[in-house]
Coordinates of C-alpha atoms (C1' of nucleotides) in Angstrom, one line a residue:
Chain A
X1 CA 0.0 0.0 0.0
X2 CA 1.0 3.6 -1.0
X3 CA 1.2 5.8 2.3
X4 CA 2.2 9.3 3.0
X5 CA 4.7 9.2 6.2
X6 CA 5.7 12.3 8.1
X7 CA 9.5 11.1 7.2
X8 CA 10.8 14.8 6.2
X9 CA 10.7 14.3 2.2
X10 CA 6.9 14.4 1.7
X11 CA 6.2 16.8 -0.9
X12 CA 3.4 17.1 -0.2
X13 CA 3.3 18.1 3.7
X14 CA 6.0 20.4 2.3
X15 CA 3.9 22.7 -0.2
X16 CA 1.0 22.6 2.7
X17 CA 3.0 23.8 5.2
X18 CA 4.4 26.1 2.8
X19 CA 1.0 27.4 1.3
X20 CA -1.5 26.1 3.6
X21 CA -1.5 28.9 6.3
X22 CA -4.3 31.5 6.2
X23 CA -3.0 34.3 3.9
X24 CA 0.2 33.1 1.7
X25 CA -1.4 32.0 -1.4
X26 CA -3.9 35.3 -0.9
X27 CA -0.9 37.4 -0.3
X28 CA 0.9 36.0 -3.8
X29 CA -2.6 36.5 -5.8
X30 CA -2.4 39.7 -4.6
X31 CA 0.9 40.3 -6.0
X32 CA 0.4 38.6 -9.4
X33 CA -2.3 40.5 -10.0
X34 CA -0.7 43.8 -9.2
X35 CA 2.7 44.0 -10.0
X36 CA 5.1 45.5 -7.7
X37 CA 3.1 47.1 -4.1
X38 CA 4.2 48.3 -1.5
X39 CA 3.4 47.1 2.5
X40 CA 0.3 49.8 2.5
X41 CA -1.3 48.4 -0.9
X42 CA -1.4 44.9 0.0
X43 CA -2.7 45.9 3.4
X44 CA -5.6 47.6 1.5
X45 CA -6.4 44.8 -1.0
X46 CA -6.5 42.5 1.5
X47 CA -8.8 44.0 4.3
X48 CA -9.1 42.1 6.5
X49 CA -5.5 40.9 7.2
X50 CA -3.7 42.6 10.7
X51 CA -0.5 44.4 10.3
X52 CA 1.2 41.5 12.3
X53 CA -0.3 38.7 10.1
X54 CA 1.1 40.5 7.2
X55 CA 4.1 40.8 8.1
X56 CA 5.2 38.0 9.3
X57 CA 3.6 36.2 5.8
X58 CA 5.7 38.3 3.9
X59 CA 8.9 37.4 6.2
X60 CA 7.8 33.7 5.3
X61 CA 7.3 34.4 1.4
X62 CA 10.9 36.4 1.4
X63 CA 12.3 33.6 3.3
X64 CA 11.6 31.1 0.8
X65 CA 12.6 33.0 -2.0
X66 CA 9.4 33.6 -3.3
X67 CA 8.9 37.3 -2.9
X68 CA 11.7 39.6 -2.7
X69 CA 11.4 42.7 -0.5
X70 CA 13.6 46.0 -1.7
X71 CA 13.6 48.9 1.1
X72 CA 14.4 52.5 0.0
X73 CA 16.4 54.9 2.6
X74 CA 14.1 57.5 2.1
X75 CA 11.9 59.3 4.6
X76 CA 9.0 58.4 4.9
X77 CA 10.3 55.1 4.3
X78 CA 9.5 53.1 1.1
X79 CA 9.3 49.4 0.9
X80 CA 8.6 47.7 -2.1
X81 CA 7.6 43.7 -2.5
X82 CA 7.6 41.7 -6.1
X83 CA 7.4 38.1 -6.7
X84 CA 10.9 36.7 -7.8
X85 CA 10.7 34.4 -10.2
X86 CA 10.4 31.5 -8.4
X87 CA 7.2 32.8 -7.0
X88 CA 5.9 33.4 -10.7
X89 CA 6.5 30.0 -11.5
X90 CA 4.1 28.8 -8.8
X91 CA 1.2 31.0 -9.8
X92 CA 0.1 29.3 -12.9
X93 CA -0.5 25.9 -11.0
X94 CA -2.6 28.1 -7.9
X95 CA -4.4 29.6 -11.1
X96 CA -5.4 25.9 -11.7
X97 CA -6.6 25.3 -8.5
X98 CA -8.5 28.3 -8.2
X99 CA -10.2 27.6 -11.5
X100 CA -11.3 24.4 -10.1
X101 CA -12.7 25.7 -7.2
X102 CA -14.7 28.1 -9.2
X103 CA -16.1 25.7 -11.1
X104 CA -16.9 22.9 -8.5
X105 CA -18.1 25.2 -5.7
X106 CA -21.6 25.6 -6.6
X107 CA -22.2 21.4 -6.4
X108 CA -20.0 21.6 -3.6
X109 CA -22.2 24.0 -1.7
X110 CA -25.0 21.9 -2.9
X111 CA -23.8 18.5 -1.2
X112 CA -22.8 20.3 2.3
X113 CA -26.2 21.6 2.2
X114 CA -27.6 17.8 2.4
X115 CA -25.5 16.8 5.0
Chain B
X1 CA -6.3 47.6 -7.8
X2 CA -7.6 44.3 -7.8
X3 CA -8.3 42.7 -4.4
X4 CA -9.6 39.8 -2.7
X5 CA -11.4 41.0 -0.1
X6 CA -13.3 38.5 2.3
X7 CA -16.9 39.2 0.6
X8 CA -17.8 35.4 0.8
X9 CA -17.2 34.9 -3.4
X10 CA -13.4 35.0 -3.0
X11 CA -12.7 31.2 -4.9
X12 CA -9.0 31.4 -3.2
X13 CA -10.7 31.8 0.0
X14 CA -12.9 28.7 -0.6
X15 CA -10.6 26.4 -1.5
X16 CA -8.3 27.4 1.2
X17 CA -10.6 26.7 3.9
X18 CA -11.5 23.5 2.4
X19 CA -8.2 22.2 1.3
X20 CA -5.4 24.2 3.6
X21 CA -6.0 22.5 6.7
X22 CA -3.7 20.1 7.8
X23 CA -4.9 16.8 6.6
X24 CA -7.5 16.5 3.5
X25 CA -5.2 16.7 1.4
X26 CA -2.9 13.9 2.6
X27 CA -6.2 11.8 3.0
X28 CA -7.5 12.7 -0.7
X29 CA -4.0 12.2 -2.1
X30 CA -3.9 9.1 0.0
X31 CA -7.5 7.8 -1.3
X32 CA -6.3 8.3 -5.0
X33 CA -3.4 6.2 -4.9
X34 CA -4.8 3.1 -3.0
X35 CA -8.5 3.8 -4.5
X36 CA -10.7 2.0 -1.7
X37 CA -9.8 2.4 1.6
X38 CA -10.9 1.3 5.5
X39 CA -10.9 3.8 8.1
X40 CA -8.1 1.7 9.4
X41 CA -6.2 1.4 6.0
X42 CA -6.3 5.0 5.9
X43 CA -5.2 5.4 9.5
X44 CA -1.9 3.3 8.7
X45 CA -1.2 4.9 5.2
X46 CA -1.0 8.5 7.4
X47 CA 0.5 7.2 10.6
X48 CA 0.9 10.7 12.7
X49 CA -2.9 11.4 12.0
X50 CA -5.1 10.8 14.9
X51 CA -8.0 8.9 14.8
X52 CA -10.5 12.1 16.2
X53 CA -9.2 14.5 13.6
X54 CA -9.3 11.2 10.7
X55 CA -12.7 10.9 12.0
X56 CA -13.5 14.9 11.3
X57 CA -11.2 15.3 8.2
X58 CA -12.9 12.6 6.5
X59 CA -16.8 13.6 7.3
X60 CA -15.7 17.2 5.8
X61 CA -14.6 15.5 2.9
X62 CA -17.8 13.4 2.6
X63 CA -20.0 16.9 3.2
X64 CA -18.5 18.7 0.5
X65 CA -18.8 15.8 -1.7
X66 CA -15.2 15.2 -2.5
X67 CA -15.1 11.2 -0.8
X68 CA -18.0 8.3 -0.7
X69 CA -18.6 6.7 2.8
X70 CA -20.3 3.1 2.8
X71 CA -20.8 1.2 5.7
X72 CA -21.4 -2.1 5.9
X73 CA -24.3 -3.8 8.4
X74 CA -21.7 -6.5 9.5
X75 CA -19.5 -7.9 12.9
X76 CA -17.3 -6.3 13.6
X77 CA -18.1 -3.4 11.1
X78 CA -16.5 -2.6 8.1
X79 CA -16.6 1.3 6.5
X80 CA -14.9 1.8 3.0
X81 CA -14.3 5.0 1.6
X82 CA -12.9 6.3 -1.8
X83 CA -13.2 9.6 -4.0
X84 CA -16.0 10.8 -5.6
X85 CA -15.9 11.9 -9.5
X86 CA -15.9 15.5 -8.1
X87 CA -12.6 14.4 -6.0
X88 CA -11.0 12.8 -8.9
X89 CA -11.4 15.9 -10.8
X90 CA -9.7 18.0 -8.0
X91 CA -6.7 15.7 -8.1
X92 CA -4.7 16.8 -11.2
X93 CA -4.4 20.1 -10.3
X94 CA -3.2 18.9 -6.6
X95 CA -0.6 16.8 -8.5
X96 CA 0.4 19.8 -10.5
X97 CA 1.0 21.5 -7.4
X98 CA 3.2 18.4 -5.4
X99 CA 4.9 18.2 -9.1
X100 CA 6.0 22.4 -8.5
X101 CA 7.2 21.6 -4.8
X102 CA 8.8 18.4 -5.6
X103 CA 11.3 20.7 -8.4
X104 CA 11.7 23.2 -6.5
X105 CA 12.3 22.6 -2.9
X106 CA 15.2 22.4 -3.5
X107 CA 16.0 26.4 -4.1
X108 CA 13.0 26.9 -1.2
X109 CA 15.5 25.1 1.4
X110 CA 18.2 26.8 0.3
X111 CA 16.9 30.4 0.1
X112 CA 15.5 29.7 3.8
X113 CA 19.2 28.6 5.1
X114 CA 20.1 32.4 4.1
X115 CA 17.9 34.1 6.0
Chain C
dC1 C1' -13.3 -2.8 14.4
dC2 C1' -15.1 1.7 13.6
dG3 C1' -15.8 5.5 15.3
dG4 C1' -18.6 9.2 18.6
dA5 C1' -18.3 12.3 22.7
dT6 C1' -15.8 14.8 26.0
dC7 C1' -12.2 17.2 27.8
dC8 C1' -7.9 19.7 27.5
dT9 C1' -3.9 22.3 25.5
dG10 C1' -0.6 24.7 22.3
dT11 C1' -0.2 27.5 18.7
dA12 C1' -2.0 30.7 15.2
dA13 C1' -4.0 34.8 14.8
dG14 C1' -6.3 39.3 16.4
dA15 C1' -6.1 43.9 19.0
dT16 C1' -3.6 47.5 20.6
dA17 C1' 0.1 50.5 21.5
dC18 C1' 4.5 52.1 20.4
dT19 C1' 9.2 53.2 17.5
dG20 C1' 12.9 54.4 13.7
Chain D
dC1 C1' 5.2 54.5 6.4
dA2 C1' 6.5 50.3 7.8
dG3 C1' 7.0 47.8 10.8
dT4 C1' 7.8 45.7 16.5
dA5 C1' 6.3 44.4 21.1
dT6 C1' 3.0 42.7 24.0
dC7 C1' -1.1 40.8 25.5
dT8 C1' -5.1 38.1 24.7
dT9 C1' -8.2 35.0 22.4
dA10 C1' -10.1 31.3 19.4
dC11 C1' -9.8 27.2 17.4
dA12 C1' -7.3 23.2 15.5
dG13 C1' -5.8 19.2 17.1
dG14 C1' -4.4 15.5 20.8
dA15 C1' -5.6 12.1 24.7
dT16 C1' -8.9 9.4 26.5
dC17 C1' -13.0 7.0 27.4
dC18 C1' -17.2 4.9 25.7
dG19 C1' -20.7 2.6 22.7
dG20 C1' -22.7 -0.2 18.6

DNA sequence: CCGGATCCTGTAAGATACTG
DNA sequence: CAGTATCTTACAGGATCCGG
């Protein structure tokens, strides 16, 4: 039998605990669709996220290499976040995903709805 | 600017909340590669998964429609469970996604070690 | 053997206030 | 403006007992 073993090379616990907190994948929608933004605009586009929450996302994202951050020494300080292109690559396949749950989540509401 | 704020059409935010917990996706990826499983198959093939949160990840499976429960009238009892055709449908795109962090981890673990 | 029900806890996430 | 620091809360998840 085929099984899925916490033994440290599961791909796929890797790109959950990678993508499957609260706000990553919203956070690199937000960016795709966007372009280059800085801390205030994704704060705006995504309402309902805290300051803290974003933050520490983003330190997550950078971390991995999947957004890059670029601060300017000015004053009033300017920072300025941009997927690299290891985060581009990973868009078209949440793209995917997202189109499936467009498209499924009307019979999906349907059958929670019986139970 | 386009946004994804939380006004209950969001799709990322759908399939988020049903797929970014900890655990329906190693049980649907699970499902697909052994096709009909026991609750105690199951169990094995993900050994660090309890049996309360097997118990709850599989019935919010069955609600949405995504895995088939059929129990047996027998002694001792017997419970087999495998994906629906709306589950099989989801699981290209999953693979697509295990596929991306399977080639890339790589980079991802070395970006992390310099920060 | 398959799971439900209950209780309990650690961590994720929110609120708020403050700084370079 | 772009964060930190601190406190607090809510919920996911674990341990355990029980029942058909």
């Amino acid at each position: 039998m085929k099984n899925f073993h916490a033994n440290g090379k599961c791909p796929i616990r890797d790109v959950l605990s990678r993508l499957g907190d609260k706000w990553s994948m919203l956070v690199l929608v937000t960016l795709e669709a966007n372009g280059t933004m800085r801390f205030r605009d994704i704060h705006n586009a995504i309402a309902d996220i805290s300051q803290r929450m974003l933050t520490v996302t983003l330190r997550i994202l950078e971390a991995d290499g999947l957004v890059s951050r670029k601060v300017y020494a000015e004053v009033p300080p300017r920072v300025e976040y941009q997927l690299t292109r290891t985060g581009e690559s990973l868009m078209p396949h949440i793209r995917t995903l997202v189109d499936w749950a467009m498209q499924h989540m009307p019979e999906i509401v349907e059958s929670r709805e019986g139970h």
